[in-house]
mmCIF file of C-alpha atoms in Angstrom:
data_model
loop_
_atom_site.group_PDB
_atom_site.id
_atom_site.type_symbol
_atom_site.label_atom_id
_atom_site.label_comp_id
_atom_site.label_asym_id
_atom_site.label_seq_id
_atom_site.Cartn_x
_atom_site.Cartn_y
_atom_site.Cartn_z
ATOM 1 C CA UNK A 117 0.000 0.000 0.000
ATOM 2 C CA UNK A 118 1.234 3.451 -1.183
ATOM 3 C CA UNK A 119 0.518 5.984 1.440
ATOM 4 C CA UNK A 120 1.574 10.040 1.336
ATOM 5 C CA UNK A 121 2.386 11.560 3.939
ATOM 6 C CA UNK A 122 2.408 15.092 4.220
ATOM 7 C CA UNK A 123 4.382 16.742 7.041
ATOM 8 C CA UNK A 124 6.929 13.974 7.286
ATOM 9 C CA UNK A 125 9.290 16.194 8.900
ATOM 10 C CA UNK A 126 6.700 16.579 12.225
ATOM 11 C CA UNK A 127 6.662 14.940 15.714
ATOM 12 C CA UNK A 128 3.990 12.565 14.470
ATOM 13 C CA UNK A 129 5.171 12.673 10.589
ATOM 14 C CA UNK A 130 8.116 11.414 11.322
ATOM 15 C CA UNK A 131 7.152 8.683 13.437
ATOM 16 C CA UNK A 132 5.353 7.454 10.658
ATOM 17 C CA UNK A 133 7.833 7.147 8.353
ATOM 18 C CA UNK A 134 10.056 5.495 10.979
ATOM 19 C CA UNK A 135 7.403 2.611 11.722
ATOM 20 C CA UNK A 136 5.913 2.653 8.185
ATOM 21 C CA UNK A 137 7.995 -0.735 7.038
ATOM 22 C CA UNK A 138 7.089 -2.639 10.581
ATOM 23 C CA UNK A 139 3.613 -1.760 9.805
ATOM 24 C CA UNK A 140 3.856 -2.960 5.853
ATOM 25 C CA UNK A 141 3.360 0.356 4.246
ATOM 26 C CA UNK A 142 5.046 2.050 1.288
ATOM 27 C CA UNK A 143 5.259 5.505 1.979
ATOM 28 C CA UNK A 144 6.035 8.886 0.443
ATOM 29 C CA UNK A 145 7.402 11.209 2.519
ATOM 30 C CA UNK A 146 6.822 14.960 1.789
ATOM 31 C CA UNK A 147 7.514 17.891 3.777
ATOM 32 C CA UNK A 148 6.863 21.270 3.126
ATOM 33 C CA UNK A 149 10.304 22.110 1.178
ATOM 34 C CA UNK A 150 9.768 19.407 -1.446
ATOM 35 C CA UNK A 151 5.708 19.748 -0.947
ATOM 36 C CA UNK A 152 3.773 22.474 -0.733
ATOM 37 C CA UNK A 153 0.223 21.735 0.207
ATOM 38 C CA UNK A 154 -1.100 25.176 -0.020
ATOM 39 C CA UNK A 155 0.136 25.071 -4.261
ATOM 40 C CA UNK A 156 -2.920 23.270 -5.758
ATOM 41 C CA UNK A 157 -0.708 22.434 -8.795
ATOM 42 C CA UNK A 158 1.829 20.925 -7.076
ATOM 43 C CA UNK A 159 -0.595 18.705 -5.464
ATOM 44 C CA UNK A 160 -2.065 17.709 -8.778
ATOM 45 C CA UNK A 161 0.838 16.889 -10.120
ATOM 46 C CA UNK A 162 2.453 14.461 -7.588
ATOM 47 C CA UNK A 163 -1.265 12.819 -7.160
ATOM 48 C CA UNK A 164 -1.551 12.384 -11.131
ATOM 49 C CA UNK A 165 2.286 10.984 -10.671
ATOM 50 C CA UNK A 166 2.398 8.561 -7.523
ATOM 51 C CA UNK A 167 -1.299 7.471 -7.287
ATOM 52 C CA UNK A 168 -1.222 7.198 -3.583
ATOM 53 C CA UNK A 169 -3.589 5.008 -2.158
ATOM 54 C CA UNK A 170 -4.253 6.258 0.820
ATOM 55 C CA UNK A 171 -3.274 10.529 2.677
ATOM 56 C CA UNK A 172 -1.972 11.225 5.721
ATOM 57 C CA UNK A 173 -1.802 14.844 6.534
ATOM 58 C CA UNK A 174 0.840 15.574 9.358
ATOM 59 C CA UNK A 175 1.270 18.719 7.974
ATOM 60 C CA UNK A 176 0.525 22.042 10.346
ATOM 61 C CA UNK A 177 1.486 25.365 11.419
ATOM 62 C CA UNK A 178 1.624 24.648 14.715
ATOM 63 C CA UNK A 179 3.549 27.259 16.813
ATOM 64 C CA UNK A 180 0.622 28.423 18.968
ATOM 65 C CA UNK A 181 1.305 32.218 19.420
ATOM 66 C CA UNK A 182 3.407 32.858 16.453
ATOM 67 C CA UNK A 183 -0.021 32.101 14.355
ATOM 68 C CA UNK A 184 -1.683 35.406 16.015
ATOM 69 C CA UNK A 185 0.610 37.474 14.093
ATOM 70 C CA UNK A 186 1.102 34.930 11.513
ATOM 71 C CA UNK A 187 -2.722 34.338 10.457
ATOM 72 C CA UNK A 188 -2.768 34.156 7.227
ATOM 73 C CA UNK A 189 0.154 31.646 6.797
ATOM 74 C CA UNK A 190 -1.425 29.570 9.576
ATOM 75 C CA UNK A 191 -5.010 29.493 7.838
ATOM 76 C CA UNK A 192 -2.763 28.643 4.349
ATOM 77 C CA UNK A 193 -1.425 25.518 5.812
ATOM 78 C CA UNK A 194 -4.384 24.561 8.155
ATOM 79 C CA UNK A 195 -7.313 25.159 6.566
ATOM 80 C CA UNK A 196 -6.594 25.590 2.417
ATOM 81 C CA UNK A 197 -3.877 23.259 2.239
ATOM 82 C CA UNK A 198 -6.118 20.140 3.959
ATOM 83 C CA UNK A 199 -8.985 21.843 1.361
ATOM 84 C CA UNK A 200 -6.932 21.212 -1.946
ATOM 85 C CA UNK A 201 -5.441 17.596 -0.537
ATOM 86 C CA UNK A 202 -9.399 16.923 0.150
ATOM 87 C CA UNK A 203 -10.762 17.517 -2.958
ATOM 88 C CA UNK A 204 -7.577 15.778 -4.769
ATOM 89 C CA UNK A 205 -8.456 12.826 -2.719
ATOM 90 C CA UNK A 206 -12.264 12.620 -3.555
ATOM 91 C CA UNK A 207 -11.698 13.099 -6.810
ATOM 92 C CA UNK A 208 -9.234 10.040 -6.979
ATOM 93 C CA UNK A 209 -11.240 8.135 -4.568
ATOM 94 C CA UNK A 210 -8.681 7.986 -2.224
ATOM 95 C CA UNK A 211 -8.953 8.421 1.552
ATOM 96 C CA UNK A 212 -7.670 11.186 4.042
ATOM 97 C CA UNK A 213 -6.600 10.825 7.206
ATOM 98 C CA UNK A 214 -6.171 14.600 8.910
ATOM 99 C CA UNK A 215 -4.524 15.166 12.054
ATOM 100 C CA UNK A 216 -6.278 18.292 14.271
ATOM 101 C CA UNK A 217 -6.392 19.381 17.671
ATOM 102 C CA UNK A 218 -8.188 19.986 20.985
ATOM 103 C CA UNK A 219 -7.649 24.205 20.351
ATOM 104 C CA UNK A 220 -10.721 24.041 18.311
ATOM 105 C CA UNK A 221 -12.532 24.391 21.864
ATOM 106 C CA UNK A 222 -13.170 26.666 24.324
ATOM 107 C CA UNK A 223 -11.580 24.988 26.941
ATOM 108 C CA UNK A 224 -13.972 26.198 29.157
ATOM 109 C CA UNK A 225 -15.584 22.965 30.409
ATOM 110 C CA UNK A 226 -15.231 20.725 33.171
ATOM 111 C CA UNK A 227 -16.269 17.389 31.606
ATOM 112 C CA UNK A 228 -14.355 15.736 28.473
ATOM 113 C CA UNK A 229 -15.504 17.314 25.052
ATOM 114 C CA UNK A 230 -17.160 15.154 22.827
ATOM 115 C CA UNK A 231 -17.336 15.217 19.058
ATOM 116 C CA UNK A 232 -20.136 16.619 19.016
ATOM 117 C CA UNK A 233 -20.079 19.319 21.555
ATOM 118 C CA UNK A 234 -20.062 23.140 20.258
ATOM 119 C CA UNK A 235 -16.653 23.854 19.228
ATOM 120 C CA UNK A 236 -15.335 27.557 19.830
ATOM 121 C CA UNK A 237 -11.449 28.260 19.330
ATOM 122 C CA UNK A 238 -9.902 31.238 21.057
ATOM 123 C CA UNK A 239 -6.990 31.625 18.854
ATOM 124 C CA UNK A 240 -6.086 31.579 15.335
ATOM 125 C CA UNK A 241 -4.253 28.469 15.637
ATOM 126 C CA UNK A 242 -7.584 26.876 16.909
ATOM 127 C CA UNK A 243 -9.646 28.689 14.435
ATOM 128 C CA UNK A 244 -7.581 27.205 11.074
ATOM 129 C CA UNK A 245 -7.602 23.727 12.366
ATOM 130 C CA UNK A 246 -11.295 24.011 13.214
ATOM 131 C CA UNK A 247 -11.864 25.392 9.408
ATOM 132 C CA UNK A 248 -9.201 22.630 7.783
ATOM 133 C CA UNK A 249 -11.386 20.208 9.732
ATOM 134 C CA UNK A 250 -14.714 21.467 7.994
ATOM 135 C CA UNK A 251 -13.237 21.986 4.383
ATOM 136 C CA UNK A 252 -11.934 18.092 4.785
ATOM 137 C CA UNK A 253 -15.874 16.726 5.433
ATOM 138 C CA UNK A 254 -17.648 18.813 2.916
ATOM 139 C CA UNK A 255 -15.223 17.353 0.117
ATOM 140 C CA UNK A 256 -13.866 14.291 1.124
ATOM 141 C CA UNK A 257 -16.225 11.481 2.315
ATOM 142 C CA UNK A 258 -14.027 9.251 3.229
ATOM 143 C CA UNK A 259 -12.023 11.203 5.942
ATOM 144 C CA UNK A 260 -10.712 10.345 8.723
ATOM 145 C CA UNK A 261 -9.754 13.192 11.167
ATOM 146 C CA UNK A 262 -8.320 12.962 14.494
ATOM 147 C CA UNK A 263 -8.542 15.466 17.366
ATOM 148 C CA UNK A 264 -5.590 15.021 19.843
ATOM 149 C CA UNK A 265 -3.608 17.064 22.088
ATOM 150 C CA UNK A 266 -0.380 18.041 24.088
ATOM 151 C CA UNK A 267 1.838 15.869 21.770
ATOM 152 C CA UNK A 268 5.345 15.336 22.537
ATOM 153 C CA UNK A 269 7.946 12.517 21.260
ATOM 154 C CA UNK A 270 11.542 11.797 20.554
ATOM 155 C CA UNK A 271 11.250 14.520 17.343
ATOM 156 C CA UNK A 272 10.815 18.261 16.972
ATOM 157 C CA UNK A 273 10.385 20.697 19.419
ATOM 158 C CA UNK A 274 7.753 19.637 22.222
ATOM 159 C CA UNK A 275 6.702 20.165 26.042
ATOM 160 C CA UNK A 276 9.195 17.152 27.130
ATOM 161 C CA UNK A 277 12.545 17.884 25.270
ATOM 162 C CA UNK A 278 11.617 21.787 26.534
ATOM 163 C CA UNK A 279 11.464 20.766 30.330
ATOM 164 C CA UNK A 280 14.479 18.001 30.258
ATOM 165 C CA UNK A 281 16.631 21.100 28.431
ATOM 166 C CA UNK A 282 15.628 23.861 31.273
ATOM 167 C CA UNK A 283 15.651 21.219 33.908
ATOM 168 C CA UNK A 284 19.609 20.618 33.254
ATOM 169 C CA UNK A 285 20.031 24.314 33.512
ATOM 170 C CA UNK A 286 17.988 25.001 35.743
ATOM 171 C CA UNK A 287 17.450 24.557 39.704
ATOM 172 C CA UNK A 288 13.977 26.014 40.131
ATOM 173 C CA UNK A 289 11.205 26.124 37.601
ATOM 174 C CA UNK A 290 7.401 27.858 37.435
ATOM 175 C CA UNK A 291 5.297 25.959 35.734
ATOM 176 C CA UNK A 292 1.431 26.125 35.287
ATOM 177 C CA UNK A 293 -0.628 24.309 36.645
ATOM 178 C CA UNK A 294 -4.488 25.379 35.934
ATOM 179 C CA UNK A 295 -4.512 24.081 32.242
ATOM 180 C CA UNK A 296 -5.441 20.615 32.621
ATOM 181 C CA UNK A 297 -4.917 18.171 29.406
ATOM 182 C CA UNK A 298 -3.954 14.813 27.685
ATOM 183 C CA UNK A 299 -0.634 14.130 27.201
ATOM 184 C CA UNK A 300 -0.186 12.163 23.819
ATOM 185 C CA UNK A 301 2.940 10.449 22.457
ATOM 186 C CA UNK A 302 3.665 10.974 18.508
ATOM 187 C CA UNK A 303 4.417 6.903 18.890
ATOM 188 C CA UNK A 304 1.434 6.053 19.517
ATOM 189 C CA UNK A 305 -0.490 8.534 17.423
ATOM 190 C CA UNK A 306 1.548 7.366 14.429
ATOM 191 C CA UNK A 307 1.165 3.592 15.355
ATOM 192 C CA UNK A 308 -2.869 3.943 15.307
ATOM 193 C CA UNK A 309 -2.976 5.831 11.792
ATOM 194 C CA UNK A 310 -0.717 3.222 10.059
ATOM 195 C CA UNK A 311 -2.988 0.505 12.109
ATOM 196 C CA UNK A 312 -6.387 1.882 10.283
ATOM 197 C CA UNK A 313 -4.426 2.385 7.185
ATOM 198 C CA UNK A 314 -3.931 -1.680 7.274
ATOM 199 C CA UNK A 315 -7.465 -2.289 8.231
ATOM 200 C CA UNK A 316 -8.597 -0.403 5.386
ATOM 201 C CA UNK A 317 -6.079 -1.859 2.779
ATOM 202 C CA UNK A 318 -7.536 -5.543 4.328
ATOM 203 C CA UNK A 319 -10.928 -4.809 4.573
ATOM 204 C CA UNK A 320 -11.529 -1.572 1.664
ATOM 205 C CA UNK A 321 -13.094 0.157 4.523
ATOM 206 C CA UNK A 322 -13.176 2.133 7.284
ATOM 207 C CA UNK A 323 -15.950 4.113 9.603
ATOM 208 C CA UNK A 324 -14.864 7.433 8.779
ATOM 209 C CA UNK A 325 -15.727 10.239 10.352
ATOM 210 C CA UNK A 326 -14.506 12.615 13.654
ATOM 211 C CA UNK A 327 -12.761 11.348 16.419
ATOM 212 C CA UNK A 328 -10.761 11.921 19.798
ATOM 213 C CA UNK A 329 -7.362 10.644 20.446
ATOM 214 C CA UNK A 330 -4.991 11.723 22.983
ATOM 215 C CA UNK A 331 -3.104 9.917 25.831
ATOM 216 C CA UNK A 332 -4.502 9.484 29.432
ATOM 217 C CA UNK A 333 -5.228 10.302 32.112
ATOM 218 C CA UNK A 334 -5.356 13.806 32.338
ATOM 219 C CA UNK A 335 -3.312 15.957 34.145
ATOM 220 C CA UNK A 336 -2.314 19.318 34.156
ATOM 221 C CA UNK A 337 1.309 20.821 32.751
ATOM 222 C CA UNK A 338 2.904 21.352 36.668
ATOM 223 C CA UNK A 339 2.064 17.230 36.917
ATOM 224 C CA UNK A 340 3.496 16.378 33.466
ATOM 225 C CA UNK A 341 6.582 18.498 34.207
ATOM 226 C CA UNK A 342 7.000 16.463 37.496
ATOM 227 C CA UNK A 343 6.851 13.370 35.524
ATOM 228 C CA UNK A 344 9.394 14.438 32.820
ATOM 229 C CA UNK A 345 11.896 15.697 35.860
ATOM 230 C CA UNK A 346 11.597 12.287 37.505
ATOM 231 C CA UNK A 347 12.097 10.064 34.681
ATOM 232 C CA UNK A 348 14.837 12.517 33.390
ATOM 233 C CA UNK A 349 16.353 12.238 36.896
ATOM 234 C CA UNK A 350 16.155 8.259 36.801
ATOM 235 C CA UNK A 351 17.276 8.304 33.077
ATOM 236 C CA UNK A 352 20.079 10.208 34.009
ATOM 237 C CA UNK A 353 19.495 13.157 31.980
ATOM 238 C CA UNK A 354 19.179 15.171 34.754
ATOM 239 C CA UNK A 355 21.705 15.027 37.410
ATOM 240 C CA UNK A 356 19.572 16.985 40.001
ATOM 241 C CA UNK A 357 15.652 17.251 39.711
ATOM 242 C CA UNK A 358 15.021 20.905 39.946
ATOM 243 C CA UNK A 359 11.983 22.038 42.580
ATOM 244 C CA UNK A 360 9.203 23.235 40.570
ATOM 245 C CA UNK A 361 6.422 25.561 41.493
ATOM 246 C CA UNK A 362 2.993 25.637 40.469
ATOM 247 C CA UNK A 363 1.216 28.870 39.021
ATOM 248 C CA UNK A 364 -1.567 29.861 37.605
ATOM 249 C CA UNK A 365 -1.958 31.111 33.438
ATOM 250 C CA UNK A 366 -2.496 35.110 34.300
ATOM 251 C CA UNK A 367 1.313 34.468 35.768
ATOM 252 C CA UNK A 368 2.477 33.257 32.737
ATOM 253 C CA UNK A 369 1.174 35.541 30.064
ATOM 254 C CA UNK A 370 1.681 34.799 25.996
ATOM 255 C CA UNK A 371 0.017 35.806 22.771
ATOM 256 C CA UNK A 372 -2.166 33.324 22.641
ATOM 257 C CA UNK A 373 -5.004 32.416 25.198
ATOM 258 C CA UNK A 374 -5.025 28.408 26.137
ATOM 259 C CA UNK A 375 -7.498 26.860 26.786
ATOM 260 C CA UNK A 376 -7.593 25.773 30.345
ATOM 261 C CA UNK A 377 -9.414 22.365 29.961
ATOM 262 C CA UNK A 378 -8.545 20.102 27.193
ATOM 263 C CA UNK A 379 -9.543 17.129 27.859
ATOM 264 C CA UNK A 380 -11.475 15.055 24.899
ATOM 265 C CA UNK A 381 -13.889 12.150 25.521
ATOM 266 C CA UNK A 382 -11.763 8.926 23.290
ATOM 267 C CA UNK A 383 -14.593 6.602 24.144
ATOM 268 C CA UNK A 384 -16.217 6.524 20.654
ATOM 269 C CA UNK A 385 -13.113 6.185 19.249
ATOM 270 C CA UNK A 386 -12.145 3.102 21.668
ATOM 271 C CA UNK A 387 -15.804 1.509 20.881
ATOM 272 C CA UNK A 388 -15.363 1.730 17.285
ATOM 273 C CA UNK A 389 -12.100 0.989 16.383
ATOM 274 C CA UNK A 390 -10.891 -1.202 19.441
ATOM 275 C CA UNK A 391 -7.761 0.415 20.205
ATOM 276 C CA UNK A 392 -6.748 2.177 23.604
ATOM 277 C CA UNK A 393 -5.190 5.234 23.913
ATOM 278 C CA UNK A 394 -1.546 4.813 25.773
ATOM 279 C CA UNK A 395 -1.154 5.549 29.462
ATOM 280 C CA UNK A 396 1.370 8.765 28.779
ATOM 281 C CA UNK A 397 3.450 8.188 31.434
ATOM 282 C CA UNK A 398 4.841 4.555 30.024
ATOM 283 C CA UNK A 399 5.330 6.162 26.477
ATOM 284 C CA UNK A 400 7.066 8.719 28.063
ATOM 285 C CA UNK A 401 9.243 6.493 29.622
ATOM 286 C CA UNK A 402 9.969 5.398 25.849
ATOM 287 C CA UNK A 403 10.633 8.770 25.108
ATOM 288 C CA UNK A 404 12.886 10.021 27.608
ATOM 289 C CA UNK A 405 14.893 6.478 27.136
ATOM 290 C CA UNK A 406 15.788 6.894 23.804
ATOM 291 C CA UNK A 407 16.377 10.824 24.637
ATOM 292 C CA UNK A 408 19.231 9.531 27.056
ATOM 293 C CA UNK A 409 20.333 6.978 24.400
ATOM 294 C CA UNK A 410 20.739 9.528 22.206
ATOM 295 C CA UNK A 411 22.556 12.351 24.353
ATOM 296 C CA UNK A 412 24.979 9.170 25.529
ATOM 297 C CA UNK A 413 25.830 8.870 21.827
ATOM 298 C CA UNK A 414 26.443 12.582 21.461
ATOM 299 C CA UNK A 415 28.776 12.721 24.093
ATOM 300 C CA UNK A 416 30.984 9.975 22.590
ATOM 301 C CA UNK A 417 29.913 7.234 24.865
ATOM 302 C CA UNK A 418 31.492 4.252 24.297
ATOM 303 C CA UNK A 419 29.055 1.161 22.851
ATOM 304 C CA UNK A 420 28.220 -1.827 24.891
ATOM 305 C CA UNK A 421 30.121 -4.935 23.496
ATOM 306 C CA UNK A 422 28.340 -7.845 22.681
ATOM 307 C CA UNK A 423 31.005 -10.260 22.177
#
């Protein structure tokens, strides 16, 4: 099965790619400097010359607060790039799979959203997901899009890699701790697309639609932060754990407003598909393991022998 994947050069994009032979996939990595979503020629073109079977878009402008000042980039790459690979895709009859995000609500609630509650972004970032999301179901019928949040992994720049890098220089940190979310490892959100990709190759369909994905359980960033420290600590990426203080979002101004609850309700994701959404804190054991294997090798440490 030929799959393209757009944003190969992402936290979850790259994943992909990594796990894409495991999982018995061809795929054709893009990223934005050989593949411009946003040029409907150049998407015409490489459809009309690879014939992919199947579309993963990975592809995002995700830096939160740069997008307020950067709208009309951000709505370029969120909402009319997903638009042109859309249309491409229904008029080849191929399906597309469409990453989004938990920014496309409020945050305002105090229960886990559903699909179908009222969405209501506060941000631009938000806002172009929320309308890449809508141009995807009004041309593409067989979409899958998935809503997930707070994602960190091994690549790019993330929460995790952020926290293990101050927490080295660091003795003391702030961090808040009245925006409560879902953790969610690139791994894993990589592992379930390439999973329905395979059911659909076996079985020439899939229940497409809207759906929730992100790791559990929830937690706020001051607990996640804790977490990182202590598995940094044990990993030995961090030689002292720093002390880290709780505070509140008004302490902690930036451009963009968060939302302060983003938690998403996975159930009718778990009841249709039959997959479970990882416990973060074992994936990010994963993570932070292979961070320290890495930093070991970039400090020249010698290799094990196996003789």
């Amino acid at each position: 099965m030929r799959i393209l994947v757009c944003g190969a050069n992402g936290q979850v994009g790259r994943e992909i790619v990594d796990r894409a032979a495991a999982a018995g996939v061809d795929v054709l990595a893009t990223t934005r400097q050989t593949f411009d979503i946003t040029q409907p020629r150049q998407v015409e073109s490489l459809f009309e010359r690879e014939r992919p079977e199947l579309v993963i878009n990975a592809a995002a402008f995700t830096h939160v607060d740069n997008a307020e000042t950067h709208s009309k980039e951000a709505y370029a790459i969120n909402r009319d790039g997903p638009a042109c690979l859309a249309r491409l895709c229904a008029q080849a009859d191929v399906p597309l799979f469409h990453l989004s995000t938990d920014y496309v609500f409020a945050g305002d609630a105090n229960v886990p959203y559903k699909e179908s509650d009222p969405t209501g972004p506060t941000g631009v970032y938000g806002a172009s997901k929320l309308a890449g999301e809508q141009r995807i179901q009004a041309a593409c019928p067989h979409h899958l899009i998935l809503r997930t949040s707070w994602v960190y992994g091994v690549h790019g720049h993330n929460f995790v890699k952020t926290m293990l890098r101050l927490g080295a220089q660091r003795r003391a940190l702030s961090v808040v701790a009245d925006q409560v979310g879902c953790p969610t490892h690139a791994g894993s959100i990589a592992d379930v697309l390439l999973t329905l990709a395979r059911r659909y190759r076996e079985e020439g369909r899939l229940a497409w639609g809207l759906y929730h994905y992100s790791g559990t359980p929830a937690c706020s960033w001051y607990d996640f932060a804790n977490e990182i420290f202590d598995q940094g600590h044990a990993q030995g990426l961090l030689a002292v754990k720093p002390s880290v203080s709780p505070i509140n979002t008004d302490q902690y101004p930036t451009p963009a407003r968060r939302p302060a609850w983003s938690v998403m309700d996975c159930s009718l994701f778990e009841n249709t598909f039959g997959l479970q959404p990882d416990d973060w804190r074992s994936s990010l054991a994963s993570v932070v393991a292979e961070l320290g294997r890495q930093a070991a090798e970039d400090r020249g440490a010698p290799k094990r022998s196996h003789a």
